[in-house]
mmCIF file of C-alpha atoms in Angstrom:
data_model
loop_
_atom_site.group_PDB
_atom_site.id
_atom_site.type_symbol
_atom_site.label_atom_id
_atom_site.label_comp_id
_atom_site.label_asym_id
_atom_site.label_seq_id
_atom_site.Cartn_x
_atom_site.Cartn_y
_atom_site.Cartn_z
ATOM 1 C CA MET A 544 10.632 -14.323 88.890
ATOM 2 C CA SER A 545 12.351 -17.276 90.522
ATOM 3 C CA ASP A 546 15.770 -18.397 89.301
ATOM 4 C CA GLY A 547 14.119 -21.231 87.380
ATOM 5 C CA GLN A 548 11.682 -18.841 85.719
ATOM 6 C CA GLU A 549 14.528 -16.511 84.800
ATOM 7 C CA ARG A 550 16.340 -19.422 83.165
ATOM 8 C CA ALA A 551 13.182 -20.481 81.328
ATOM 9 C CA TRP A 552 12.688 -16.940 80.042
ATOM 10 C CA ALA A 553 16.262 -16.695 78.826
ATOM 11 C CA ALA A 554 16.119 -20.098 77.155
ATOM 12 C CA HIS A 555 12.699 -19.993 75.512
ATOM 13 C CA ALA A 556 11.527 -16.400 75.020
ATOM 14 C CA GLY A 557 13.288 -16.253 71.669
ATOM 15 C CA PHE A 558 10.913 -18.872 70.281
ATOM 16 C CA TYR A 559 7.679 -18.407 72.195
ATOM 17 C CA LEU A 560 7.491 -14.682 72.949
ATOM 18 C CA ILE A 561 6.097 -12.221 70.412
ATOM 19 C CA GLU A 562 8.081 -8.992 70.602
ATOM 20 C CA VAL A 563 5.760 -6.019 70.193
ATOM 21 C CA GLU A 564 6.112 -2.287 69.782
ATOM 22 C CA ARG A 565 5.103 -0.634 73.041
ATOM 23 C CA GLY A 566 3.024 2.425 73.754
ATOM 24 C CA ARG A 567 3.505 4.428 76.930
ATOM 25 C CA ALA A 568 3.432 1.508 79.378
ATOM 26 C CA ALA A 569 5.579 -1.608 79.631
ATOM 27 C CA THR A 570 2.615 -3.860 78.796
ATOM 28 C CA SER A 571 0.947 -1.595 76.227
ATOM 29 C CA ILE A 572 0.730 -2.079 72.457
ATOM 30 C CA ARG A 573 1.547 0.734 70.055
ATOM 31 C CA PRO A 574 -1.360 1.286 67.649
ATOM 32 C CA GLY A 575 -0.677 0.498 64.024
ATOM 33 C CA ASP A 576 1.639 -2.494 64.534
ATOM 34 C CA PRO A 577 -0.509 -5.639 64.187
ATOM 35 C CA ILE A 578 1.074 -9.048 63.823
ATOM 36 C CA ASP A 579 0.665 -11.265 60.767
ATOM 37 C CA PRO A 580 -0.478 -14.603 62.248
ATOM 38 C CA ALA A 581 0.637 -16.612 59.208
ATOM 39 C CA ALA A 582 4.126 -15.124 59.444
ATOM 40 C CA THR A 583 4.218 -15.472 63.234
ATOM 41 C CA TYR A 584 3.343 -19.185 63.202
ATOM 42 C CA GLY A 585 4.799 -20.034 59.812
ATOM 43 C CA ARG A 586 1.500 -21.314 58.455
ATOM 44 C CA ALA A 587 -2.175 -20.503 57.979
ATOM 45 C CA ALA A 588 -4.248 -22.229 60.681
ATOM 46 C CA PRO A 589 -7.171 -21.541 63.020
ATOM 47 C CA LEU A 590 -6.146 -19.238 65.872
ATOM 48 C CA VAL A 591 -7.270 -19.524 69.504
ATOM 49 C CA VAL A 592 -6.424 -16.708 71.932
ATOM 50 C CA GLU A 593 -6.561 -17.050 75.712
ATOM 51 C CA ILE A 594 -6.722 -13.831 77.704
ATOM 52 C CA GLY A 595 -5.250 -14.076 81.183
ATOM 53 C CA SER A 596 -3.461 -17.367 80.618
ATOM 54 C CA GLY A 597 -1.883 -17.383 84.086
ATOM 55 C CA GLN A 598 0.738 -20.105 84.331
ATOM 56 C CA GLY A 599 -0.435 -21.547 81.044
ATOM 57 C CA HIS A 600 -1.844 -24.874 82.202
ATOM 58 C CA ALA A 601 -5.002 -24.616 80.089
ATOM 59 C CA ILE A 602 -3.439 -23.306 76.902
ATOM 60 C CA VAL A 603 -0.397 -25.600 76.932
ATOM 61 C CA HIS A 604 -2.698 -28.596 77.297
ATOM 62 C CA ALA A 605 -4.948 -27.294 74.520
ATOM 63 C CA ALA A 606 -2.022 -26.608 72.181
ATOM 64 C CA GLN A 607 -0.599 -30.055 72.800
ATOM 65 C CA SER A 608 -3.997 -31.645 72.144
ATOM 66 C CA ALA A 609 -4.668 -29.712 68.904
ATOM 67 C CA PRO A 610 -1.429 -29.386 66.903
ATOM 68 C CA GLU A 611 -3.420 -28.358 63.813
ATOM 69 C CA THR A 612 -4.493 -25.141 65.593
ATOM 70 C CA ASP A 613 -2.383 -22.137 66.611
ATOM 71 C CA PHE A 614 -2.658 -20.673 70.114
ATOM 72 C CA LEU A 615 -1.790 -17.304 71.622
ATOM 73 C CA ALA A 616 -1.472 -16.755 75.387
ATOM 74 C CA VAL A 617 -2.007 -13.177 76.619
ATOM 75 C CA GLU A 618 -0.739 -12.387 80.113
ATOM 76 C CA VAL A 619 0.745 -9.388 81.968
ATOM 77 C CA PHE A 620 2.612 -11.361 84.636
ATOM 78 C CA ARG A 621 6.034 -12.370 83.395
ATOM 79 C CA ALA A 622 6.433 -15.198 85.911
ATOM 80 C CA GLY A 623 3.327 -16.893 84.505
ATOM 81 C CA LEU A 624 4.629 -16.535 80.976
ATOM 82 C CA ALA A 625 7.968 -18.032 81.990
ATOM 83 C CA ARG A 626 6.202 -21.046 83.493
ATOM 84 C CA THR A 627 4.129 -21.370 80.325
ATOM 85 C CA MET A 628 7.265 -21.408 78.170
ATOM 86 C CA LEU A 629 8.885 -24.035 80.359
ATOM 87 C CA ASP A 630 5.873 -26.351 80.284
ATOM 88 C CA ALA A 631 5.369 -25.822 76.549
ATOM 89 C CA ASP A 632 8.987 -26.705 75.831
ATOM 90 C CA ARG A 633 8.817 -29.811 78.020
ATOM 91 C CA ALA A 634 5.659 -30.892 76.147
ATOM 92 C CA GLY A 635 7.251 -30.247 72.763
ATOM 93 C CA VAL A 636 4.580 -27.691 71.875
ATOM 94 C CA GLN A 637 5.408 -25.698 68.738
ATOM 95 C CA ASN A 638 2.021 -24.123 67.919
ATOM 96 C CA LEU A 639 1.926 -21.701 70.842
ATOM 97 C CA ARG A 640 3.095 -18.093 71.144
ATOM 98 C CA LEU A 641 2.936 -15.706 74.090
ATOM 99 C CA VAL A 642 2.547 -11.964 74.422
ATOM 100 C CA GLU A 643 3.175 -9.883 77.534
ATOM 101 C CA ALA A 644 0.517 -7.200 77.182
ATOM 102 C CA ASN A 645 -2.783 -5.754 78.330
ATOM 103 C CA ALA A 646 -5.646 -7.751 76.848
ATOM 104 C CA PRO A 647 -7.771 -4.850 75.520
ATOM 105 C CA GLU A 648 -4.792 -3.488 73.588
ATOM 106 C CA VAL A 649 -4.013 -6.906 72.156
ATOM 107 C CA LEU A 650 -7.581 -7.147 70.864
ATOM 108 C CA GLU A 651 -7.591 -3.607 69.530
ATOM 109 C CA HIS A 652 -4.077 -3.168 68.154
ATOM 110 C CA LEU A 653 -2.039 -6.398 67.981
ATOM 111 C CA LEU A 654 -4.466 -8.824 66.349
ATOM 112 C CA PRO A 655 -5.722 -8.112 62.827
ATOM 113 C CA ALA A 656 -9.465 -7.698 62.494
ATOM 114 C CA ALA A 657 -11.338 -10.989 62.024
ATOM 115 C CA SER A 658 -8.191 -13.051 62.622
ATOM 116 C CA VAL A 659 -9.266 -15.104 65.673
ATOM 117 C CA ASP A 660 -11.373 -18.268 65.601
ATOM 118 C CA GLU A 661 -11.880 -18.613 69.360
ATOM 119 C CA LEU A 662 -11.303 -16.220 72.237
ATOM 120 C CA TRP A 663 -11.089 -17.625 75.772
ATOM 121 C CA VAL A 664 -11.423 -15.764 79.080
ATOM 122 C CA PHE A 665 -11.216 -18.286 81.899
ATOM 123 C CA PHE A 666 -11.283 -17.199 85.559
ATOM 124 C CA SER A 667 -10.217 -13.616 84.991
ATOM 125 C CA ASP A 668 -9.733 -11.551 88.146
ATOM 126 C CA PRO A 669 -13.230 -11.072 89.634
ATOM 127 C CA TRP A 670 -12.240 -7.944 91.589
ATOM 128 C CA HIS A 671 -14.801 -9.140 94.116
ATOM 129 C CA LYS A 672 -14.980 -5.959 96.212
ATOM 130 C CA SER A 673 -17.756 -3.687 94.973
ATOM 131 C CA LYS A 674 -15.451 -0.684 94.729
ATOM 132 C CA HIS A 675 -13.202 -2.658 92.364
ATOM 133 C CA HIS A 676 -15.896 -3.979 90.003
ATOM 134 C CA LYS A 677 -14.974 -1.254 87.508
ATOM 135 C CA ARG A 678 -11.664 -3.072 86.964
ATOM 136 C CA ARG A 679 -13.296 -6.247 85.665
ATOM 137 C CA LEU A 680 -12.364 -7.191 82.122
ATOM 138 C CA ILE A 681 -15.869 -8.158 80.997
ATOM 139 C CA ASP A 682 -17.761 -4.883 80.977
ATOM 140 C CA PRO A 683 -19.594 -3.005 78.195
ATOM 141 C CA SER A 684 -16.278 -1.943 76.621
ATOM 142 C CA PHE A 685 -15.207 -5.563 76.043
ATOM 143 C CA PRO A 686 -17.646 -6.945 73.419
ATOM 144 C CA PRO A 687 -16.686 -4.459 70.657
ATOM 145 C CA LEU A 688 -12.996 -5.346 71.118
ATOM 146 C CA ALA A 689 -13.733 -9.063 71.062
ATOM 147 C CA ALA A 690 -15.989 -8.629 68.026
ATOM 148 C CA ARG A 691 -13.244 -6.781 66.166
ATOM 149 C CA ALA A 692 -10.719 -9.589 66.643
ATOM 150 C CA LEU A 693 -13.062 -12.548 66.050
ATOM 151 C CA ARG A 694 -13.919 -13.735 62.564
ATOM 152 C CA ASP A 695 -17.557 -14.050 61.560
ATOM 153 C CA GLY A 696 -18.898 -17.113 63.352
ATOM 154 C CA GLY A 697 -15.987 -17.079 65.787
ATOM 155 C CA VAL A 698 -16.542 -18.198 69.375
ATOM 156 C CA LEU A 699 -16.108 -16.384 72.677
ATOM 157 C CA ARG A 700 -15.850 -18.653 75.724
ATOM 158 C CA LEU A 701 -16.107 -17.329 79.279
ATOM 159 C CA ALA A 702 -15.814 -19.060 82.652
ATOM 160 C CA THR A 703 -15.739 -17.872 86.256
ATOM 161 C CA ASP A 704 -16.375 -19.167 89.752
ATOM 162 C CA TRP A 705 -17.780 -15.855 91.062
ATOM 163 C CA GLU A 706 -21.564 -15.816 90.776
ATOM 164 C CA ASP A 707 -22.027 -12.058 90.598
ATOM 165 C CA TYR A 708 -19.303 -11.733 87.979
ATOM 166 C CA ALA A 709 -20.914 -14.531 85.961
ATOM 167 C CA ARG A 710 -24.199 -12.643 86.026
ATOM 168 C CA GLN A 711 -22.409 -9.466 84.981
ATOM 169 C CA MET A 712 -20.808 -11.335 82.079
ATOM 170 C CA ARG A 713 -24.188 -12.674 80.978
ATOM 171 C CA ASP A 714 -25.817 -9.247 81.225
ATOM 172 C CA VAL A 715 -23.016 -7.578 79.267
ATOM 173 C CA MET A 716 -23.123 -10.182 76.508
ATOM 174 C CA SER A 717 -26.920 -10.088 76.336
ATOM 175 C CA ASP A 718 -26.630 -6.427 75.360
ATOM 176 C CA ALA A 719 -23.825 -7.036 72.831
ATOM 177 C CA GLU A 720 -25.285 -6.669 69.333
ATOM 178 C CA ASP A 721 -22.316 -8.425 67.691
ATOM 179 C CA PHE A 722 -22.842 -11.669 69.621
ATOM 180 C CA ALA A 723 -25.476 -14.361 69.939
ATOM 181 C CA PRO A 724 -25.641 -17.137 72.569
ATOM 182 C CA ALA A 725 -24.126 -20.376 71.292
ATOM 183 C CA PHE A 726 -25.425 -22.783 73.919
ATOM 184 C CA ASP A 727 -28.588 -24.489 74.997
ATOM 185 C CA ALA A 728 -28.899 -23.116 78.480
ATOM 186 C CA ALA A 729 -29.301 -25.529 81.332
ATOM 187 C CA PRO A 730 -32.314 -24.914 83.607
ATOM 188 C CA ASP A 731 -30.172 -22.498 85.614
ATOM 189 C CA GLY A 732 -29.355 -20.448 82.491
ATOM 190 C CA TRP A 733 -25.688 -21.352 82.024
ATOM 191 C CA ALA A 734 -23.733 -23.179 79.343
ATOM 192 C CA PRO A 735 -22.352 -26.677 79.931
ATOM 193 C CA ARG A 736 -18.733 -26.842 81.044
ATOM 194 C CA PHE A 737 -16.364 -26.515 78.076
ATOM 195 C CA ASP A 738 -14.788 -29.947 77.772
ATOM 196 C CA GLY A 739 -11.756 -28.449 76.027
ATOM 197 C CA ARG A 740 -10.746 -26.666 79.228
ATOM 198 C CA VAL A 741 -8.397 -28.700 81.381
ATOM 199 C CA MET A 742 -8.977 -28.430 85.140
ATOM 200 C CA THR A 743 -6.614 -25.787 86.539
ATOM 201 C CA ALA A 744 -5.690 -24.620 90.016
ATOM 202 C CA PHE A 745 -8.116 -21.690 89.730
ATOM 203 C CA GLU A 746 -11.040 -23.982 88.994
ATOM 204 C CA ARG A 747 -10.074 -26.481 91.713
ATOM 205 C CA LYS A 748 -9.795 -23.650 94.225
ATOM 206 C CA GLY A 749 -13.256 -22.384 93.376
ATOM 207 C CA LEU A 750 -14.757 -25.852 93.661
ATOM 208 C CA ALA A 751 -12.970 -26.464 96.964
ATOM 209 C CA LYS A 752 -14.576 -23.312 98.340
ATOM 210 C CA GLY A 753 -18.002 -24.529 97.263
ATOM 211 C CA ARG A 754 -18.441 -22.076 94.410
ATOM 212 C CA ASP A 755 -20.268 -23.029 91.215
ATOM 213 C CA ILE A 756 -18.319 -22.821 87.974
ATOM 214 C CA ARG A 757 -20.246 -20.825 85.384
ATOM 215 C CA ASP A 758 -19.579 -21.196 81.655
ATOM 216 C CA LEU A 759 -20.891 -19.011 78.841
ATOM 217 C CA VAL A 760 -20.270 -19.222 75.090
ATOM 218 C CA TYR A 761 -21.228 -16.814 72.295
ATOM 219 C CA ARG A 762 -20.971 -16.715 68.510
ATOM 220 C CA ARG A 763 -19.726 -13.627 66.738
ATOM 221 C CA ARG A 764 -22.488 -12.572 64.344
ATOM 222 C CA ASP A 765 -21.606 -12.150 60.691
ATOM 223 C CA ARG A 766 -20.573 -8.592 60.017
ATOM 224 C CA ALA A 767 -23.363 -8.278 57.447
ATOM 225 C CA GLU A 768 -25.871 -9.726 59.885
ATOM 226 C CA ALA A 769 -28.010 -6.996 61.409
ATOM 227 C CA PRO A 770 -29.536 -7.793 64.796
ATOM 228 C CA ALA A 771 -33.270 -8.189 64.729
ATOM 229 C CA VAL A 772 -35.239 -5.097 65.705
ATOM 230 C CA PRO A 773 -38.258 -5.872 67.879
ATOM 231 C CA VAL A 774 -41.566 -4.816 66.316
ATOM 232 C CA THR A 775 -43.943 -3.112 68.710
ATOM 233 C CA ALA A 776 -47.722 -3.084 68.482
ATOM 234 C CA ASP A 777 -47.595 0.563 67.381
ATOM 235 C CA ASP A 778 -45.163 -0.331 64.565
ATOM 236 C CA ALA A 779 -47.413 -3.114 63.355
ATOM 237 C CA ALA A 780 -50.412 -0.780 63.269
ATOM 238 C CA ARG A 781 -48.701 1.777 61.026
ATOM 239 C CA PRO A 782 -49.632 1.621 57.304
#
């Protein structure tokens, strides 16, 4: 981190950073030690979690705009978290907390089941080389983790500027039994841009390079809601 980021960390981590019990790695979460959101934020309120918050531009703006909602930024890069703390303090934001941890472990171990109202994944690393696609966050292992953390009816919002990753996201979520699309698709099959997402450097960079920004949004099905099972012609013919 830069000297300024080091100072921001020292000055503001005590308020903004959630200290967690670690597993084997520096950014892991030890199973069995979930947070209590009401105790963490000092109130009961809707909770929005952003995975891969970067330097925090989107989530600080969102937290400042919606003081009645609590926000959690999840990021593994300490410099980005330090910048987030600095900007949050300058904006007087009190309803934001940060955690330095791997996103899948946050969803599986840190957050109580059904505790999140919205989960955001904006411009996560596309790992654009084919040999690195296996490192992408949104793969078939992701929906069950997201479904665990989200309350019934909770919302998952995704955005990327990489077309093939966007298509992968859509394919993965189409196969996710715990989720249903929550958008009227445009003619090209994508959701409208989420107007609650402030324009960040990642999005501007993608637009400057001529890439289309793809949004997707899904609703977490009720836990008692069984997905419909298609009826075949053979099924219908059975007595």
